[in-house]
Short mmCIF file of C-alpha atoms and ligand atoms in Angstrom, two decimals:
data_model
loop_
_atom_site.label_atom_id
_atom_site.label_comp_id
_atom_site.label_asym_id
_atom_site.label_seq_id
_atom_site.Cartn_x
_atom_site.Cartn_y
_atom_site.Cartn_z
CA MET A 11 -22.70 103.13 -25.41
CA GLN A 12 -21.57 104.66 -22.14
CA ILE A 13 -24.05 103.63 -19.44
CA LEU A 14 -24.74 105.08 -16.02
CA VAL A 15 -25.56 102.12 -13.78
CA THR A 16 -27.19 103.07 -10.48
CA GLY A 17 -27.14 100.33 -7.84
CA GLY A 18 -24.50 98.53 -9.90
CA ALA A 19 -22.83 96.88 -6.89
CA GLY A 20 -26.01 94.95 -6.06
CA TYR A 21 -27.18 91.50 -7.11
CA ILE A 22 -28.77 92.25 -10.48
CA GLY A 23 -26.58 95.29 -11.20
CA SER A 24 -23.33 93.34 -10.86
CA HIS A 25 -24.51 90.62 -13.26
CA THR A 26 -25.75 93.23 -15.71
CA LEU A 27 -22.39 95.01 -15.69
CA VAL A 28 -20.73 91.81 -16.91
CA GLU A 29 -23.21 91.49 -19.77
CA ILE A 30 -23.05 95.11 -20.86
CA TYR A 31 -19.25 94.95 -21.01
CA LYS A 32 -19.45 91.70 -22.95
CA ALA A 33 -21.71 93.50 -25.43
CA GLY A 34 -19.06 96.20 -25.93
CA HIS A 35 -20.54 98.98 -23.78
CA THR A 36 -18.81 100.81 -20.95
CA ALA A 37 -20.23 101.79 -17.57
CA VAL A 38 -19.94 104.19 -14.69
CA VAL A 39 -21.36 102.83 -11.44
CA VAL A 40 -22.97 104.80 -8.65
CA ASP A 41 -24.07 103.04 -5.47
CA ASN A 42 -24.27 104.06 -1.82
CA LEU A 43 -23.40 100.46 -0.81
CA SER A 44 -26.37 100.39 1.58
CA ASN A 45 -27.08 96.81 0.49
CA SER A 46 -23.88 95.75 -1.25
CA SER A 47 -20.10 95.88 -1.10
CA LYS A 48 -17.29 97.07 -3.33
CA GLU A 49 -16.03 93.49 -3.55
CA SER A 50 -18.75 92.69 -6.08
CA LEU A 51 -17.40 95.41 -8.37
CA LYS A 52 -13.84 94.13 -7.98
CA ARG A 53 -15.02 90.71 -9.09
CA VAL A 54 -17.05 92.12 -11.97
CA ALA A 55 -13.90 93.90 -13.16
CA GLU A 56 -12.01 90.58 -13.03
CA LEU A 57 -14.75 88.87 -15.04
CA CYS A 58 -14.75 91.69 -17.61
CA GLU A 59 -10.94 91.75 -17.67
CA VAL A 60 -10.81 95.47 -17.00
CA LYS A 61 -8.67 97.07 -14.31
CA GLU A 62 -11.57 98.80 -12.61
CA PHE A 63 -14.73 100.74 -13.32
CA PRO A 64 -15.34 104.35 -12.65
CA PHE A 65 -17.21 103.97 -9.35
CA TYR A 66 -18.84 106.65 -7.18
CA GLN A 67 -19.98 105.74 -3.72
CA LEU A 68 -22.89 108.13 -3.49
CA ASP A 69 -26.55 108.31 -2.71
CA ILE A 70 -28.67 109.20 -5.72
CA ARG A 71 -30.84 111.38 -3.47
CA ASP A 72 -27.83 113.64 -2.92
CA LYS A 73 -28.28 116.05 -5.81
CA GLU A 74 -25.00 117.90 -5.31
CA THR A 75 -22.76 114.84 -5.32
CA LEU A 76 -24.66 113.34 -8.21
CA ALA A 77 -24.27 116.62 -10.13
CA GLU A 78 -20.49 116.53 -9.56
CA MET A 79 -20.35 113.02 -10.99
CA PHE A 80 -22.30 114.14 -14.09
CA VAL A 81 -19.68 116.81 -14.76
CA ASN A 82 -17.06 114.09 -15.29
CA HIS A 83 -18.97 111.82 -17.68
CA LYS A 84 -21.30 111.85 -20.62
CA PHE A 85 -23.92 109.11 -20.79
CA ASP A 86 -25.92 107.55 -23.60
CA ALA A 87 -28.29 105.75 -21.24
CA CYS A 88 -28.97 104.95 -17.61
CA ILE A 89 -29.85 101.55 -16.15
CA HIS A 90 -31.50 102.33 -12.85
CA PHE A 91 -31.28 99.57 -10.23
CA ALA A 92 -30.69 101.68 -7.12
CA GLY A 93 -33.45 101.17 -4.59
CA LEU A 94 -34.45 99.36 -1.44
CA LYS A 95 -36.19 96.04 -2.05
CA ALA A 96 -37.11 94.26 1.19
CA VAL A 97 -40.89 93.83 1.18
CA GLY A 98 -41.23 93.23 4.96
CA GLU A 99 -39.04 96.20 5.85
CA SER A 100 -41.13 98.40 3.55
CA VAL A 101 -44.24 97.51 5.57
CA GLU A 102 -42.47 98.50 8.80
CA LYS A 103 -40.82 101.65 7.41
CA PRO A 104 -42.93 102.85 4.50
CA TRP A 105 -41.53 106.40 4.66
CA LEU A 106 -38.01 105.01 4.14
CA TYR A 107 -39.06 103.20 0.98
CA TYR A 108 -41.04 106.08 -0.47
CA GLU A 109 -38.23 108.49 0.35
CA ASN A 110 -35.36 106.39 -0.95
CA ASN A 111 -36.95 104.88 -4.04
CA ILE A 112 -39.18 107.71 -5.19
CA ASN A 113 -37.08 110.69 -4.19
CA GLY A 114 -33.91 108.99 -5.48
CA THR A 115 -35.49 108.36 -8.86
CA LEU A 116 -36.88 111.91 -9.12
CA VAL A 117 -33.43 113.38 -8.45
CA LEU A 118 -31.92 111.00 -11.00
CA ILE A 119 -34.46 111.91 -13.68
CA GLU A 120 -33.80 115.60 -13.10
CA MET A 121 -30.05 115.08 -13.54
CA LEU A 122 -30.46 112.91 -16.63
CA GLU A 123 -32.73 115.51 -18.19
CA LYS A 124 -30.32 118.30 -17.32
CA HIS A 125 -27.43 116.45 -18.93
CA ASN A 126 -29.46 115.48 -21.96
CA CYS A 127 -29.40 111.75 -21.34
CA LYS A 128 -33.04 110.90 -21.99
CA ASN A 129 -32.72 107.14 -22.07
CA ILE A 130 -33.53 104.98 -19.07
CA ILE A 131 -34.12 101.33 -18.26
CA PHE A 132 -35.98 100.91 -14.99
CA SER A 133 -36.04 97.86 -12.69
CA SER A 134 -39.71 97.28 -12.20
CA SER A 135 -41.32 94.21 -10.77
CA ALA A 136 -44.05 91.66 -11.31
CA THR A 137 -45.50 92.92 -8.03
CA VAL A 138 -47.04 95.90 -9.89
CA TYR A 139 -49.73 93.47 -11.11
CA GLY A 140 -50.91 92.86 -7.52
CA GLU A 141 -53.26 89.88 -7.52
CA PRO A 142 -53.06 89.29 -11.30
CA ALA A 143 -56.26 89.52 -13.29
CA GLU A 144 -55.08 86.66 -15.53
CA ILE A 145 -52.33 84.03 -15.68
CA PRO A 146 -50.04 83.87 -17.58
CA ILE A 147 -49.64 87.61 -17.06
CA THR A 148 -49.25 89.67 -20.22
CA GLU A 149 -48.35 93.35 -20.28
CA GLN A 150 -51.99 94.00 -21.23
CA CYS A 151 -52.98 92.79 -17.78
CA PRO A 152 -53.97 95.84 -15.71
CA LYS A 153 -51.73 96.90 -12.86
CA GLY A 154 -53.28 95.95 -9.55
CA VAL A 155 -53.53 96.94 -5.93
CA CYS A 156 -50.06 96.47 -4.47
CA THR A 157 -49.76 94.58 -1.21
CA ASN A 158 -46.88 96.59 0.32
CA PRO A 159 -45.10 99.98 0.10
CA TYR A 160 -42.11 98.55 -1.81
CA SER A 161 -44.38 97.43 -4.62
CA TRP A 162 -46.19 100.77 -4.62
CA THR A 163 -42.85 102.53 -5.17
CA LYS A 164 -42.36 100.43 -8.32
CA SER A 165 -45.90 101.06 -9.51
CA MET A 166 -45.66 104.81 -8.85
CA LEU A 167 -42.23 105.12 -10.47
CA GLU A 168 -43.52 103.37 -13.58
CA GLN A 169 -46.19 106.07 -13.76
CA VAL A 170 -43.65 108.86 -13.22
CA LEU A 171 -41.44 107.54 -16.02
CA MET A 172 -44.37 107.03 -18.37
CA ASP A 173 -45.47 110.61 -17.78
CA VAL A 174 -41.95 111.92 -18.38
CA GLN A 175 -41.84 110.07 -21.70
CA LYS A 176 -45.34 111.24 -22.62
CA ALA A 177 -44.40 114.87 -22.00
CA ASP A 178 -41.18 114.71 -24.00
CA LYS A 179 -40.92 112.20 -26.82
CA GLU A 180 -37.15 112.51 -26.87
CA TRP A 181 -37.19 110.21 -23.84
CA ASN A 182 -36.87 106.46 -24.32
CA VAL A 183 -38.14 104.61 -21.26
CA VAL A 184 -37.97 100.84 -20.88
CA LEU A 185 -39.77 99.36 -17.89
CA LEU A 186 -38.62 95.81 -17.21
CA ARG A 187 -40.96 93.92 -14.91
CA TYR A 188 -38.75 91.27 -13.39
CA PHE A 189 -40.36 88.10 -12.14
CA ASN A 190 -38.31 86.13 -9.53
CA PRO A 191 -34.57 86.44 -10.18
CA ILE A 192 -32.41 83.65 -8.77
CA GLY A 193 -29.14 81.95 -9.79
CA ALA A 194 -25.69 83.42 -10.15
CA HIS A 195 -22.91 83.90 -12.67
CA LYS A 196 -21.50 80.53 -13.85
CA SER A 197 -18.05 81.47 -12.53
CA GLY A 198 -19.36 81.43 -8.94
CA ARG A 199 -17.61 84.77 -8.39
CA ILE A 200 -20.70 86.97 -8.11
CA GLY A 201 -24.13 86.19 -6.71
CA GLU A 202 -26.85 87.21 -4.30
CA ASN A 203 -25.54 88.30 -0.91
CA PRO A 204 -28.43 89.02 1.46
CA ASN A 205 -27.87 90.71 4.80
CA GLY A 206 -29.04 88.62 7.76
CA ILE A 207 -31.83 86.09 7.42
CA PRO A 208 -32.85 85.81 3.77
CA ASN A 209 -36.42 86.81 2.91
CA ASN A 210 -36.44 85.08 -0.44
CA LEU A 211 -36.68 81.41 -1.22
CA MET A 212 -33.45 80.60 -3.07
CA PRO A 213 -30.96 82.30 -0.73
CA TYR A 214 -32.74 80.61 2.16
CA ILE A 215 -32.38 77.21 0.48
CA THR A 216 -28.67 77.76 -0.24
CA GLN A 217 -28.08 78.79 3.38
CA VAL A 218 -29.78 75.60 4.57
CA ALA A 219 -27.56 73.66 2.15
CA ILE A 220 -24.39 75.29 3.51
CA GLY A 221 -25.46 74.61 7.11
CA LYS A 222 -26.19 78.20 8.16
CA ARG A 223 -29.91 77.51 8.68
CA GLU A 224 -31.40 74.33 10.01
CA LYS A 225 -34.35 73.93 7.69
CA LEU A 226 -36.49 75.75 5.19
CA ASN A 227 -39.89 77.03 6.26
CA VAL A 228 -42.34 76.45 3.43
CA PHE A 229 -44.96 79.15 3.73
CA GLY A 230 -48.24 77.34 3.13
CA ASN A 231 -49.18 74.08 1.39
CA ASP A 232 -52.88 74.81 1.14
CA TYR A 233 -52.89 77.09 -1.90
CA ASN A 234 -54.93 76.18 -4.93
CA THR A 235 -51.85 74.96 -6.85
CA ALA A 236 -50.74 71.49 -7.98
CA ASP A 237 -48.94 70.65 -4.72
CA GLY A 238 -50.45 73.38 -2.53
CA THR A 239 -47.29 75.53 -2.33
CA GLY A 240 -46.80 78.95 -3.96
CA VAL A 241 -45.95 79.07 -7.66
CA ARG A 242 -43.56 81.64 -9.20
CA ASP A 243 -41.77 82.39 -12.45
CA TYR A 244 -38.09 82.05 -11.53
CA ILE A 245 -35.65 83.70 -13.91
CA HIS A 246 -31.87 83.19 -14.05
CA VAL A 247 -30.14 86.44 -13.13
CA VAL A 248 -27.81 86.18 -16.14
CA ASP A 249 -30.80 85.92 -18.48
CA LEU A 250 -32.29 88.91 -16.70
CA ALA A 251 -29.00 90.80 -17.11
CA LYS A 252 -29.06 90.06 -20.86
CA ALA A 253 -32.55 91.57 -21.11
CA HIS A 254 -30.95 94.91 -20.24
CA VAL A 255 -28.50 94.58 -23.13
CA CYS A 256 -31.47 93.95 -25.46
CA ALA A 257 -33.27 96.95 -23.98
CA LEU A 258 -30.21 99.12 -24.75
CA GLN A 259 -30.46 98.03 -28.39
CA ALA A 260 -34.13 99.06 -28.39
CA ILE A 261 -33.17 102.43 -26.95
CA GLU A 262 -30.58 102.91 -29.70
CA LYS A 263 -33.46 102.45 -32.16
CA GLN A 264 -35.51 105.12 -30.33
CA CYS A 265 -38.13 102.79 -28.91
CA GLY A 266 -40.10 105.46 -27.00
CA LEU A 267 -41.94 103.69 -24.19
CA GLY A 268 -41.52 99.94 -23.75
CA VAL A 269 -42.99 97.77 -20.98
CA TYR A 270 -41.88 94.15 -20.75
CA ASN A 271 -42.35 91.11 -18.56
CA ILE A 272 -39.02 89.44 -17.91
CA GLY A 273 -39.57 85.84 -16.89
CA THR A 274 -39.42 82.36 -18.40
CA GLY A 275 -43.18 81.90 -18.71
CA LYS A 276 -43.03 78.76 -16.54
CA GLY A 277 -44.39 78.48 -13.02
CA TYR A 278 -42.69 76.33 -10.38
CA SER A 279 -43.88 75.61 -6.86
CA VAL A 280 -41.76 75.93 -3.73
CA LEU A 281 -41.49 72.15 -3.59
CA ASP A 282 -40.52 71.96 -7.29
CA VAL A 283 -37.62 74.29 -6.48
CA VAL A 284 -36.61 72.29 -3.39
CA LYS A 285 -36.72 68.97 -5.27
CA THR A 286 -34.84 70.31 -8.29
CA PHE A 287 -32.19 71.85 -6.02
CA GLU A 288 -31.77 68.53 -4.19
CA ARG A 289 -31.56 66.53 -7.41
CA VAL A 290 -29.08 68.62 -9.39
CA ASN A 291 -26.81 69.30 -6.43
CA ASP A 292 -27.14 65.90 -4.78
CA LEU A 293 -28.11 67.43 -1.43
CA LYS A 294 -30.96 67.19 1.05
CA ILE A 295 -32.91 70.29 2.06
CA PRO A 296 -34.88 69.63 5.24
CA TYR A 297 -38.09 71.61 5.33
CA THR A 298 -41.16 72.11 7.44
CA ILE A 299 -44.58 73.36 6.41
CA LYS A 300 -45.59 76.62 8.07
CA SER A 301 -48.62 78.84 7.68
CA ARG A 302 -48.96 81.17 4.70
CA ARG A 303 -46.84 84.32 4.66
CA PRO A 304 -49.08 87.42 4.80
CA GLY A 305 -49.31 89.21 1.45
CA ASP A 306 -48.24 86.18 -0.62
CA ILE A 307 -50.12 85.36 -3.80
CA ALA A 308 -50.82 81.71 -4.66
CA GLU A 309 -49.51 81.66 -8.19
CA TYR A 310 -48.07 83.87 -10.86
CA TYR A 311 -46.02 83.50 -13.99
CA CYS A 312 -45.78 85.58 -17.10
CA ASN A 313 -46.19 85.42 -20.81
CA PRO A 314 -42.76 86.71 -21.95
CA GLN A 315 -43.56 86.80 -25.70
CA LYS A 316 -43.61 90.58 -26.01
CA ALA A 317 -39.97 90.77 -24.90
CA GLU A 318 -39.07 88.06 -27.40
CA LYS A 319 -40.90 89.75 -30.27
CA GLU A 320 -39.84 93.32 -29.63
CA LEU A 321 -36.51 93.03 -27.80
CA GLY A 322 -35.30 89.73 -29.27
CA TRP A 323 -34.83 88.47 -25.72
CA LYS A 324 -35.67 85.04 -24.38
CA ALA A 325 -34.58 83.21 -21.21
CA GLU A 326 -32.08 80.46 -21.97
CA ASN A 327 -31.50 78.90 -18.55
CA ASP A 328 -33.92 76.51 -16.91
CA LEU A 329 -34.67 75.78 -13.26
CA GLU A 330 -31.88 73.19 -13.11
CA ASP A 331 -29.31 75.79 -14.23
CA MET A 332 -30.68 78.25 -11.67
CA CYS A 333 -30.40 75.71 -8.84
CA ARG A 334 -26.92 74.61 -9.90
CA ASP A 335 -25.57 78.14 -10.23
CA SER A 336 -27.13 79.36 -6.97
CA TRP A 337 -25.42 76.52 -5.11
CA ASN A 338 -22.12 77.00 -6.95
CA TRP A 339 -22.07 80.63 -5.77
CA GLN A 340 -22.99 79.76 -2.16
CA ARG A 341 -20.54 76.82 -1.98
CA ASN A 342 -17.67 78.98 -3.23
CA ASN A 343 -18.61 81.90 -0.97
CA PRO A 344 -20.06 80.47 2.23
CA ASN A 345 -20.07 83.91 3.84
CA GLY A 346 -20.88 85.92 0.73
CA TYR A 347 -18.45 88.63 -0.33
P1 NAD B 19 -29.73 95.01 -4.45
O1 NAD B 19 -30.14 95.53 -3.12
O2 NAD B 19 -28.75 93.90 -4.49
O3 NAD B 19 -29.19 96.22 -5.35
C1 NAD B 19 -29.67 97.52 -5.23
C2 NAD B 19 -28.47 98.44 -5.06
O4 NAD B 19 -28.91 99.79 -4.94
C3 NAD B 19 -27.65 98.12 -3.82
O5 NAD B 19 -26.30 97.94 -4.19
C4 NAD B 19 -27.82 99.35 -2.92
O6 NAD B 19 -26.67 99.61 -2.17
C5 NAD B 19 -28.13 100.43 -3.94
N1 NAD B 19 -28.92 101.56 -3.46
C6 NAD B 19 -30.09 101.54 -2.77
N2 NAD B 19 -30.52 102.80 -2.53
C7 NAD B 19 -29.61 103.64 -3.08
C8 NAD B 19 -29.48 105.05 -3.15
N3 NAD B 19 -30.40 105.86 -2.61
N4 NAD B 19 -28.41 105.57 -3.78
C9 NAD B 19 -27.47 104.77 -4.33
N5 NAD B 19 -27.53 103.44 -4.28
C10 NAD B 19 -28.58 102.87 -3.67
O7 NAD B 19 -31.06 94.59 -5.23
P2 NAD B 19 -31.23 93.79 -6.59
O8 NAD B 19 -31.87 92.48 -6.28
O9 NAD B 19 -29.98 93.83 -7.37
O10 NAD B 19 -32.34 94.68 -7.28
C11 NAD B 19 -32.01 95.71 -8.19
C12 NAD B 19 -33.28 96.44 -8.58
O11 NAD B 19 -34.21 95.51 -9.13
C13 NAD B 19 -33.98 97.10 -7.39
O12 NAD B 19 -34.54 98.32 -7.82
C14 NAD B 19 -35.08 96.11 -7.07
O13 NAD B 19 -36.17 96.73 -6.44
C15 NAD B 19 -35.44 95.60 -8.43
N6 NAD B 19 -36.07 94.27 -8.42
C16 NAD B 19 -35.45 93.25 -7.75
C17 NAD B 19 -36.05 92.01 -7.71
C18 NAD B 19 -35.42 90.87 -6.94
O14 NAD B 19 -36.12 89.92 -6.60
N7 NAD B 19 -34.12 90.90 -6.64
C19 NAD B 19 -37.26 91.78 -8.38
C20 NAD B 19 -37.85 92.86 -9.05
C21 NAD B 19 -37.24 94.09 -9.08
C1 WQD B 20 -41.18 82.73 -3.45
C2 WQD B 20 -42.07 81.62 -2.92
C3 WQD B 20 -43.00 82.09 -0.76
C4 WQD B 20 -39.18 82.06 1.40
C5 WQD B 20 -40.38 88.71 -3.78
C6 WQD B 20 -40.93 90.09 -3.73
C7 WQD B 20 -41.12 90.62 -5.11
C8 WQD B 20 -39.86 90.48 -5.95
C9 WQD B 20 -39.25 89.13 -5.86
C10 WQD B 20 -38.72 92.57 -5.95
C11 WQD B 20 -43.34 82.14 -2.25
C12 WQD B 20 -42.06 80.90 -0.69
C13 WQD B 20 -40.15 81.99 0.42
C14 WQD B 20 -39.15 81.03 2.41
C15 WQD B 20 -41.03 79.97 1.34
N1 WQD B 20 -38.87 91.38 -5.52
N2 WQD B 20 -41.06 80.96 0.40
N3 WQD B 20 -40.07 80.03 2.32
O1 WQD B 20 -42.44 86.72 -2.54
O2 WQD B 20 -42.52 85.80 -4.91
O3 WQD B 20 -41.28 87.87 -4.45
O4 WQD B 20 -39.14 88.72 -4.48
O5 WQD B 20 -39.43 93.19 -6.70
O6 WQD B 20 -41.50 91.94 -4.96
O7 WQD B 20 -42.17 90.05 -3.05
O8 WQD B 20 -40.35 85.75 -3.65
O9 WQD B 20 -38.54 84.25 -2.97
O10 WQD B 20 -39.79 85.54 -1.20
O11 WQD B 20 -40.94 83.68 -2.39
O12 WQD B 20 -41.84 79.04 1.32
O13 WQD B 20 -38.32 81.05 3.33
O14 WQD B 20 -41.36 80.92 -1.91
O15 WQD B 20 -44.09 81.92 0.08
O16 WQD B 20 -44.36 81.23 -2.53
P1 WQD B 20 -41.78 86.51 -3.84
P2 WQD B 20 -39.82 84.84 -2.51
#
């Protein structure tokens, strides 16, 4: 299949490009590089042993430029990663998040419809569950009250895409609710490259390990969890990337609407991650306990069985692999790309 990959220069997009090429598909990438660099695409091309990808540096909100790109290519499906994702920034600048994520997706849908490409895989998030009604979270679990504008954009866009599919059954819409992606490609050539101080746990840990940050702040040890720190379902980014390949197969079989949790089904605490990282990489991560981070939920992990049953997808990497590969990326690229 020929795939339009929006946001393909980013963390998850770059890893997914490698997997879709490995599976025999081809891709055209569009990205405005607001949170990424062209270097990731150069490295993806090396890993895929292709000279380069068709790449358009454009903003998906810019209908005219996007329309020009559509004139040059015909697509079988779109994998839509493009969006802003920093939770804290979304609280400070909600309009920016609603404008970029929602407007961008609406323009994209219009263009896909116009060019008769009615197949889309959307990067959704576990955050649409809000404070989950049950753990492990199944897809039956009702969506909840989101704690920040970023999460609302995901929740709203899920609704938009479901309505599009409901109105026109020619659409195939796969909503992948990612849990917590970490890790990097085994080669150490591509990985997560945050701007400034990392918001998320794993990039913060790897920056402590490389000496860029003094110590990790652990946000709260008084949660009702085994060791008091927050529990999450961490998923290796390469496993996550492979879920998109499985979703493309479902689309080829005209799946209609599909909603899937993409996680391992196992919950690990902050201290589990720190200890595993230290053990597999033979390093010390100094940390200090701080107060809880506003908006954080004590514990969540998913039941990923629906994805296994219907998409034939299952996570293969464990927390050790994730810690090893995250460090391998950081060690080989102390300053990112
Ligand atoms: P990322 O920031 O690395 O990648 C997103 C890419 O989209 C970037 O390259 C950015 O430049 C591009 N982009 C943003 N707005 C754009 C626009 N208007 N036009 C064109 N390009 C634009 O983020 P990621 O971690 O790779 O996440 C990919 C997707 O998955 C995002 O939609 C994100 O919200 C979602 N997601 C991420 C996580 C996570 O923890 N990383 C979890 C759940 C869902
Ligand atoms: C994990 C755990 C923190 C940093 C976020 C988004 C979510 C999704 C994935 C996109 C928590 C603790 C963290 C630190 C810490 N993204 N922590 N010290 O908050 O589960 O999810 O990324 O959709 O929307 O909210 O991930 O990595 O920030 O935190 O103690 O410096 O690590 O409190 O328990 P989170 P995270």
